[in-house]
Short mmCIF file of N, CA and C in Angstrom, two decimals:
data_model
loop_
_atom_site.label_atom_id
_atom_site.label_comp_id
_atom_site.label_asym_id
_atom_site.label_seq_id
_atom_site.Cartn_x
_atom_site.Cartn_y
_atom_site.Cartn_z
N MET A 1 -183.09 -32.10 34.34
CA MET A 1 -183.97 -33.09 33.54
C MET A 1 -183.90 -33.10 32.39
N GLY A 2 -184.18 -34.30 31.48
CA GLY A 2 -184.10 -34.73 30.17
C GLY A 2 -184.85 -33.40 28.58
N GLY A 3 -184.94 -33.39 28.05
CA GLY A 3 -185.70 -32.63 27.07
C GLY A 3 -184.37 -33.02 25.87
N PRO A 4 -185.35 -32.51 25.01
CA PRO A 4 -184.85 -32.15 23.42
C PRO A 4 -183.19 -32.21 23.68
N ALA A 5 -182.76 -33.03 22.79
CA ALA A 5 -181.17 -33.32 22.59
C ALA A 5 -180.84 -33.15 21.22
N ALA A 6 -180.08 -32.72 20.53
CA ALA A 6 -179.27 -32.66 19.41
C ALA A 6 -178.69 -33.99 19.22
N VAL A 7 -179.03 -34.16 17.66
CA VAL A 7 -178.65 -35.80 16.85
C VAL A 7 -177.11 -35.55 16.31
N GLU A 8 -176.02 -36.04 16.52
CA GLU A 8 -175.03 -35.87 15.91
C GLU A 8 -174.84 -36.43 14.78
N PRO A 9 -174.53 -35.76 13.29
CA PRO A 9 -175.23 -36.31 12.21
C PRO A 9 -173.93 -37.25 11.79
N GLN A 10 -174.47 -38.43 10.72
CA GLN A 10 -173.86 -39.45 10.36
C GLN A 10 -172.74 -39.57 9.84
N ASN A 11 -172.33 -38.55 8.78
CA ASN A 11 -171.63 -37.85 8.08
C ASN A 11 -170.93 -36.73 8.66
N PRO A 12 -170.24 -36.10 9.39
CA PRO A 12 -169.66 -35.57 10.23
C PRO A 12 -169.04 -34.03 8.92
N ALA A 13 -168.70 -34.57 7.73
CA ALA A 13 -168.43 -34.01 7.08
C ALA A 13 -169.93 -32.78 6.59
N GLY A 14 -170.82 -33.51 6.48
CA GLY A 14 -172.23 -33.02 5.83
C GLY A 14 -171.82 -32.72 4.41
N GLY A 15 -173.48 -32.17 3.69
CA GLY A 15 -173.31 -32.21 2.41
C GLY A 15 -173.18 -33.39 1.80
N TRP A 16 -172.94 -33.18 0.26
CA TRP A 16 -173.74 -34.66 -0.35
C TRP A 16 -171.98 -34.71 -1.47
N GLU A 17 -171.79 -35.47 -1.65
CA GLU A 17 -170.96 -35.61 -3.01
C GLU A 17 -171.10 -35.34 -4.55
N ASN A 18 -170.61 -34.71 -5.24
CA ASN A 18 -170.61 -34.32 -6.53
C ASN A 18 -169.78 -34.94 -7.41
N ASP A 19 -170.43 -35.71 -8.34
CA ASP A 19 -168.91 -36.40 -9.56
C ASP A 19 -168.95 -35.26 -10.68
N GLY A 20 -169.72 -34.84 -10.87
CA GLY A 20 -169.64 -33.69 -11.93
C GLY A 20 -168.92 -32.25 -11.44
N GLU A 21 -169.59 -31.77 -13.12
CA GLU A 21 -169.04 -30.26 -12.50
C GLU A 21 -170.50 -29.50 -12.26
N LEU A 22 -170.05 -28.64 -11.58
CA LEU A 22 -171.78 -28.22 -11.42
C LEU A 22 -172.16 -26.18 -12.30
N THR A 23 -172.49 -26.28 -12.82
CA THR A 23 -172.80 -24.91 -13.40
C THR A 23 -174.62 -24.23 -13.23
N LEU A 24 -174.44 -22.72 -13.52
CA LEU A 24 -175.39 -22.44 -13.21
C LEU A 24 -175.91 -21.81 -14.77
N SER A 25 -177.03 -22.12 -15.33
CA SER A 25 -177.06 -21.91 -16.85
C SER A 25 -178.15 -21.64 -17.13
N ALA A 26 -178.74 -21.23 -18.15
CA ALA A 26 -180.41 -20.91 -18.26
C ALA A 26 -180.33 -22.11 -18.69
N HIS A 27 -182.13 -22.76 -18.98
CA HIS A 27 -182.88 -23.45 -19.88
C HIS A 27 -182.55 -23.93 -20.74
N SER A 28 -182.01 -24.39 -21.65
CA SER A 28 -182.90 -24.49 -22.84
C SER A 28 -184.32 -25.28 -23.84
N LEU A 29 -185.21 -24.13 -24.12
CA LEU A 29 -186.12 -25.58 -24.40
C LEU A 29 -185.63 -25.61 -25.31
N HIS A 30 -186.71 -27.14 -26.10
CA HIS A 30 -186.92 -27.83 -27.13
C HIS A 30 -188.07 -27.60 -27.59
N ALA A 31 -188.43 -28.69 -28.75
CA ALA A 31 -189.57 -28.60 -29.18
C ALA A 31 -190.60 -29.41 -28.82
N GLU A 32 -190.84 -30.04 -27.67
CA GLU A 32 -191.48 -30.88 -27.50
C GLU A 32 -191.96 -29.84 -25.37
N ASP A 33 -191.55 -28.58 -25.34
CA ASP A 33 -191.67 -27.62 -24.02
C ASP A 33 -193.05 -27.10 -24.75
N GLY A 34 -193.26 -26.82 -24.05
CA GLY A 34 -194.95 -26.00 -24.09
C GLY A 34 -196.23 -26.67 -23.06
N ASP A 35 -196.57 -25.77 -22.80
CA ASP A 35 -198.40 -25.63 -21.82
C ASP A 35 -199.07 -26.78 -22.04
N PHE A 36 -198.99 -26.76 -23.75
CA PHE A 36 -200.25 -27.81 -23.64
C PHE A 36 -199.88 -29.68 -24.77
N VAL A 37 -198.27 -29.44 -24.82
CA VAL A 37 -198.16 -30.48 -25.69
C VAL A 37 -198.11 -31.99 -24.82
N GLN A 38 -197.82 -32.01 -24.13
CA GLN A 38 -198.00 -33.11 -22.55
C GLN A 38 -199.61 -33.58 -23.49
N ALA A 39 -200.61 -32.40 -22.98
CA ALA A 39 -201.77 -32.58 -22.23
C ALA A 39 -202.61 -33.31 -24.04
N GLY A 40 -202.20 -32.56 -24.62
CA GLY A 40 -202.58 -32.54 -26.49
C GLY A 40 -201.95 -34.40 -26.67
N ALA A 41 -200.45 -34.70 -26.64
CA ALA A 41 -200.03 -35.87 -26.73
C ALA A 41 -200.78 -36.62 -25.40
N LEU A 42 -201.45 -36.70 -24.42
CA LEU A 42 -202.44 -37.63 -23.93
C LEU A 42 -203.49 -37.94 -24.80
N TYR A 43 -204.39 -36.66 -25.50
CA TYR A 43 -205.32 -36.91 -25.60
C TYR A 43 -205.33 -37.65 -27.01
N ARG A 44 -204.79 -36.90 -27.89
CA ARG A 44 -204.09 -37.53 -29.25
C ARG A 44 -203.54 -39.12 -29.57
N GLU A 45 -202.84 -39.62 -28.54
CA GLU A 45 -202.62 -41.15 -28.29
C GLU A 45 -202.66 -41.78 -27.33
N VAL A 46 -203.20 -41.42 -26.02
CA VAL A 46 -203.41 -42.15 -25.29
C VAL A 46 -204.77 -42.56 -25.79
N TYR A 47 -205.14 -41.69 -25.52
CA TYR A 47 -206.98 -41.06 -24.99
C TYR A 47 -207.23 -42.48 -26.37
N ASP A 48 -208.60 -43.68 -26.11
CA ASP A 48 -209.47 -44.43 -27.05
C ASP A 48 -210.93 -43.33 -27.35
N ASP A 49 -211.04 -43.74 -28.08
CA ASP A 49 -212.51 -43.00 -28.37
C ASP A 49 -213.50 -42.84 -27.65
N GLY A 50 -213.65 -44.04 -26.76
CA GLY A 50 -214.58 -44.04 -25.37
C GLY A 50 -213.63 -42.46 -24.21
N ALA A 51 -212.60 -42.91 -23.98
CA ALA A 51 -212.39 -41.79 -22.95
C ALA A 51 -212.31 -40.67 -23.50
N LYS A 52 -212.13 -39.92 -24.89
CA LYS A 52 -211.90 -38.98 -25.83
C LYS A 52 -213.40 -38.38 -24.97
N ALA A 53 -214.54 -39.07 -25.30
CA ALA A 53 -215.95 -39.05 -25.64
C ALA A 53 -216.19 -38.78 -23.97
N ARG A 54 -215.99 -39.51 -22.49
CA ARG A 54 -215.78 -38.89 -21.42
C ARG A 54 -215.31 -37.66 -21.15
N LEU A 55 -213.96 -37.29 -21.57
CA LEU A 55 -213.65 -36.45 -21.41
C LEU A 55 -214.32 -35.51 -21.93
N LEU A 56 -215.08 -34.91 -22.90
CA LEU A 56 -215.79 -34.31 -23.88
C LEU A 56 -216.79 -33.93 -22.89
N ASP A 57 -217.35 -34.99 -22.54
CA ASP A 57 -218.98 -35.10 -21.57
C ASP A 57 -218.39 -33.98 -20.21
N THR A 58 -216.78 -34.89 -19.84
CA THR A 58 -216.67 -33.77 -18.25
C THR A 58 -217.03 -32.64 -18.62
N ILE A 59 -215.75 -31.98 -19.48
CA ILE A 59 -215.86 -30.98 -20.10
C ILE A 59 -217.20 -30.10 -20.10
N THR A 60 -217.72 -30.72 -21.01
CA THR A 60 -218.88 -29.62 -21.66
C THR A 60 -220.02 -29.87 -20.17
N GLY A 61 -220.18 -30.52 -19.62
CA GLY A 61 -220.66 -30.55 -17.93
C GLY A 61 -220.23 -29.44 -17.12
N ALA A 62 -219.16 -29.12 -17.37
CA ALA A 62 -218.34 -28.39 -16.30
C ALA A 62 -218.77 -26.67 -16.50
N VAL A 63 -218.50 -26.49 -18.33
CA VAL A 63 -218.31 -25.38 -18.94
C VAL A 63 -219.73 -24.93 -18.88
N GLY A 64 -221.23 -26.23 -19.00
CA GLY A 64 -221.87 -25.67 -19.64
C GLY A 64 -222.65 -24.76 -18.52
N GLY A 65 -222.36 -25.11 -17.60
CA GLY A 65 -223.07 -23.93 -16.38
C GLY A 65 -222.98 -22.81 -16.51
N VAL A 66 -221.50 -22.37 -17.05
CA VAL A 66 -220.99 -20.32 -17.05
C VAL A 66 -222.10 -20.13 -17.96
N LYS A 67 -222.17 -19.09 -17.15
CA LYS A 67 -223.15 -17.76 -18.20
C LYS A 67 -222.47 -17.12 -19.09
N SER A 68 -221.41 -16.62 -18.16
CA SER A 68 -220.28 -15.50 -19.09
C SER A 68 -219.73 -16.02 -20.24
N THR A 69 -220.48 -15.72 -21.87
CA THR A 69 -219.75 -15.90 -22.84
C THR A 69 -218.46 -15.58 -22.73
N ASP A 70 -217.62 -14.94 -22.05
CA ASP A 70 -216.98 -14.69 -22.18
C ASP A 70 -215.35 -15.75 -21.70
N ILE A 71 -216.68 -16.26 -20.52
CA ILE A 71 -215.75 -17.51 -19.72
C ILE A 71 -215.33 -18.70 -20.38
N LYS A 72 -217.07 -19.03 -21.08
CA LYS A 72 -216.87 -20.17 -22.02
C LYS A 72 -215.92 -20.11 -23.09
N GLU A 73 -215.36 -18.89 -23.68
CA GLU A 73 -214.79 -18.99 -25.34
C GLU A 73 -213.79 -18.52 -24.57
N ARG A 74 -213.24 -18.37 -22.87
CA ARG A 74 -211.85 -19.03 -23.03
C ARG A 74 -211.70 -19.93 -22.71
N ALA A 75 -212.22 -20.98 -21.44
CA ALA A 75 -212.07 -22.62 -21.81
C ALA A 75 -212.60 -23.08 -23.52
N ILE A 76 -212.73 -23.02 -24.56
CA ILE A 76 -213.03 -23.26 -25.62
C ILE A 76 -212.05 -23.48 -26.15
N GLN A 77 -211.13 -22.38 -26.15
CA GLN A 77 -209.56 -21.62 -26.53
C GLN A 77 -208.73 -22.57 -25.51
N TYR A 78 -208.78 -22.53 -24.55
CA TYR A 78 -207.37 -23.54 -23.71
C TYR A 78 -207.66 -24.35 -24.27
N TRP A 79 -209.36 -25.21 -24.03
CA TRP A 79 -209.24 -26.62 -24.76
C TRP A 79 -208.66 -26.87 -26.56
N THR A 80 -208.93 -26.06 -27.19
CA THR A 80 -208.58 -25.94 -28.36
C THR A 80 -207.03 -26.26 -28.70
N ASN A 81 -206.14 -25.51 -27.34
CA ASN A 81 -204.71 -25.24 -27.38
C ASN A 81 -204.34 -26.71 -27.52
N VAL A 82 -204.93 -27.55 -26.61
CA VAL A 82 -205.19 -29.47 -26.24
C VAL A 82 -204.75 -29.48 -27.74
N ASP A 83 -206.35 -29.36 -28.35
CA ASP A 83 -206.39 -29.88 -29.54
C ASP A 83 -207.56 -29.42 -30.24
N ALA A 84 -206.73 -29.22 -31.61
CA ALA A 84 -207.90 -28.67 -32.14
C ALA A 84 -209.34 -29.04 -32.77
N GLU A 85 -209.53 -30.78 -32.77
CA GLU A 85 -210.93 -31.30 -32.82
C GLU A 85 -211.35 -30.95 -31.24
N LEU A 86 -210.92 -31.40 -30.29
CA LEU A 86 -211.28 -31.13 -28.86
C LEU A 86 -211.96 -29.83 -28.80
N GLY A 87 -211.55 -28.97 -29.04
CA GLY A 87 -212.00 -27.64 -29.40
C GLY A 87 -213.46 -27.40 -30.06
N ALA A 88 -213.54 -27.69 -31.26
CA ALA A 88 -214.04 -27.96 -32.40
C ALA A 88 -215.15 -28.35 -31.53
N LYS A 89 -215.49 -29.93 -31.29
CA LYS A 89 -216.26 -30.67 -30.26
C LYS A 89 -216.83 -29.68 -28.77
N LEU A 90 -216.32 -28.94 -28.42
CA LEU A 90 -216.73 -28.10 -27.34
C LEU A 90 -217.36 -27.52 -27.68
N ARG A 91 -217.13 -26.78 -28.35
CA ARG A 91 -217.40 -25.10 -29.33
C ARG A 91 -218.78 -25.87 -29.58
N ALA A 92 -219.29 -26.98 -30.25
CA ALA A 92 -220.79 -27.46 -30.53
C ALA A 92 -221.43 -27.76 -29.82
N ASN A 93 -220.68 -28.83 -28.71
CA ASN A 93 -221.73 -29.06 -27.47
C ASN A 93 -222.41 -27.46 -26.48
N LEU A 94 -221.39 -26.86 -26.89
CA LEU A 94 -221.96 -25.94 -26.15
C LEU A 94 -222.68 -24.41 -26.93
N GLY A 95 -222.73 -25.00 -28.30
CA GLY A 95 -223.53 -24.26 -28.60
C GLY A 95 -223.25 -22.32 -29.03
N ALA A 96 -221.87 -22.29 -28.22
CA ALA A 96 -220.72 -21.01 -28.30
C ALA A 96 -220.67 -20.62 -29.66
N GLY A 97 -221.14 -19.06 -29.79
CA GLY A 97 -221.34 -18.28 -31.52
C GLY A 97 -222.17 -18.34 -31.91
N GLU A 98 -223.55 -18.72 -30.85
CA GLU A 98 -224.78 -18.28 -31.62
C GLU A 98 -224.88 -17.87 -30.87
N GLY A 99 -225.73 -17.24 -31.20
CA GLY A 99 -226.89 -15.99 -30.56
C GLY A 99 -227.60 -16.92 -29.12
N GLU A 100 -227.94 -15.84 -28.10
CA GLU A 100 -228.54 -17.13 -27.14
C GLU A 100 -229.74 -16.36 -27.53
N SER A 101 -230.04 -17.69 -26.21
CA SER A 101 -231.46 -17.91 -26.49
C SER A 101 -232.55 -16.72 -25.88
N ALA A 102 -233.66 -16.27 -25.91
CA ALA A 102 -234.87 -15.47 -24.93
C ALA A 102 -234.33 -15.74 -23.72
N ALA A 103 -235.21 -17.10 -23.55
CA ALA A 103 -234.60 -17.46 -22.05
C ALA A 103 -233.56 -17.26 -21.42
N GLU A 104 -232.09 -17.72 -21.92
CA GLU A 104 -231.65 -17.03 -21.52
C GLU A 104 -230.88 -15.86 -21.35
N ALA A 105 -231.52 -14.74 -22.32
CA ALA A 105 -231.23 -13.40 -21.90
C ALA A 105 -232.37 -13.09 -20.79
N ALA A 106 -233.56 -13.63 -20.87
CA ALA A 106 -234.32 -13.02 -19.97
C ALA A 106 -233.61 -13.16 -18.68
N ASN A 107 -232.50 -14.54 -17.93
CA ASN A 107 -231.91 -14.18 -17.39
C ASN A 107 -230.99 -13.84 -16.84
N LYS A 108 -230.55 -13.08 -17.39
CA LYS A 108 -229.19 -11.94 -17.24
C LYS A 108 -229.98 -10.51 -16.71
N LEU A 109 -231.39 -10.23 -16.81
CA LEU A 109 -231.94 -9.41 -16.06
C LEU A 109 -232.31 -9.68 -15.15
#
């Protein structure tokens, strides 16, 4: 009875064409390569003031609930790598670098 059957390829030679020379070589980096270049350009060159404020509010809300000061510091450093001004504003919003309040200290017990 019937069942799956092999389909003959339309191009019996298979493969693909290439009209150039293929080489295997290391990729060389250029000045625009980096982990934070595109994100920084988006923040500085594309976002208007309103979009920047909304992004900062979103990040502040997400990181603000974190209890670990170490994780908060890493988040601040991450966003500072994207843009120094964004990192400074995030630090100010989170009150990072300031001593913790008595209520925060009590919550750790």
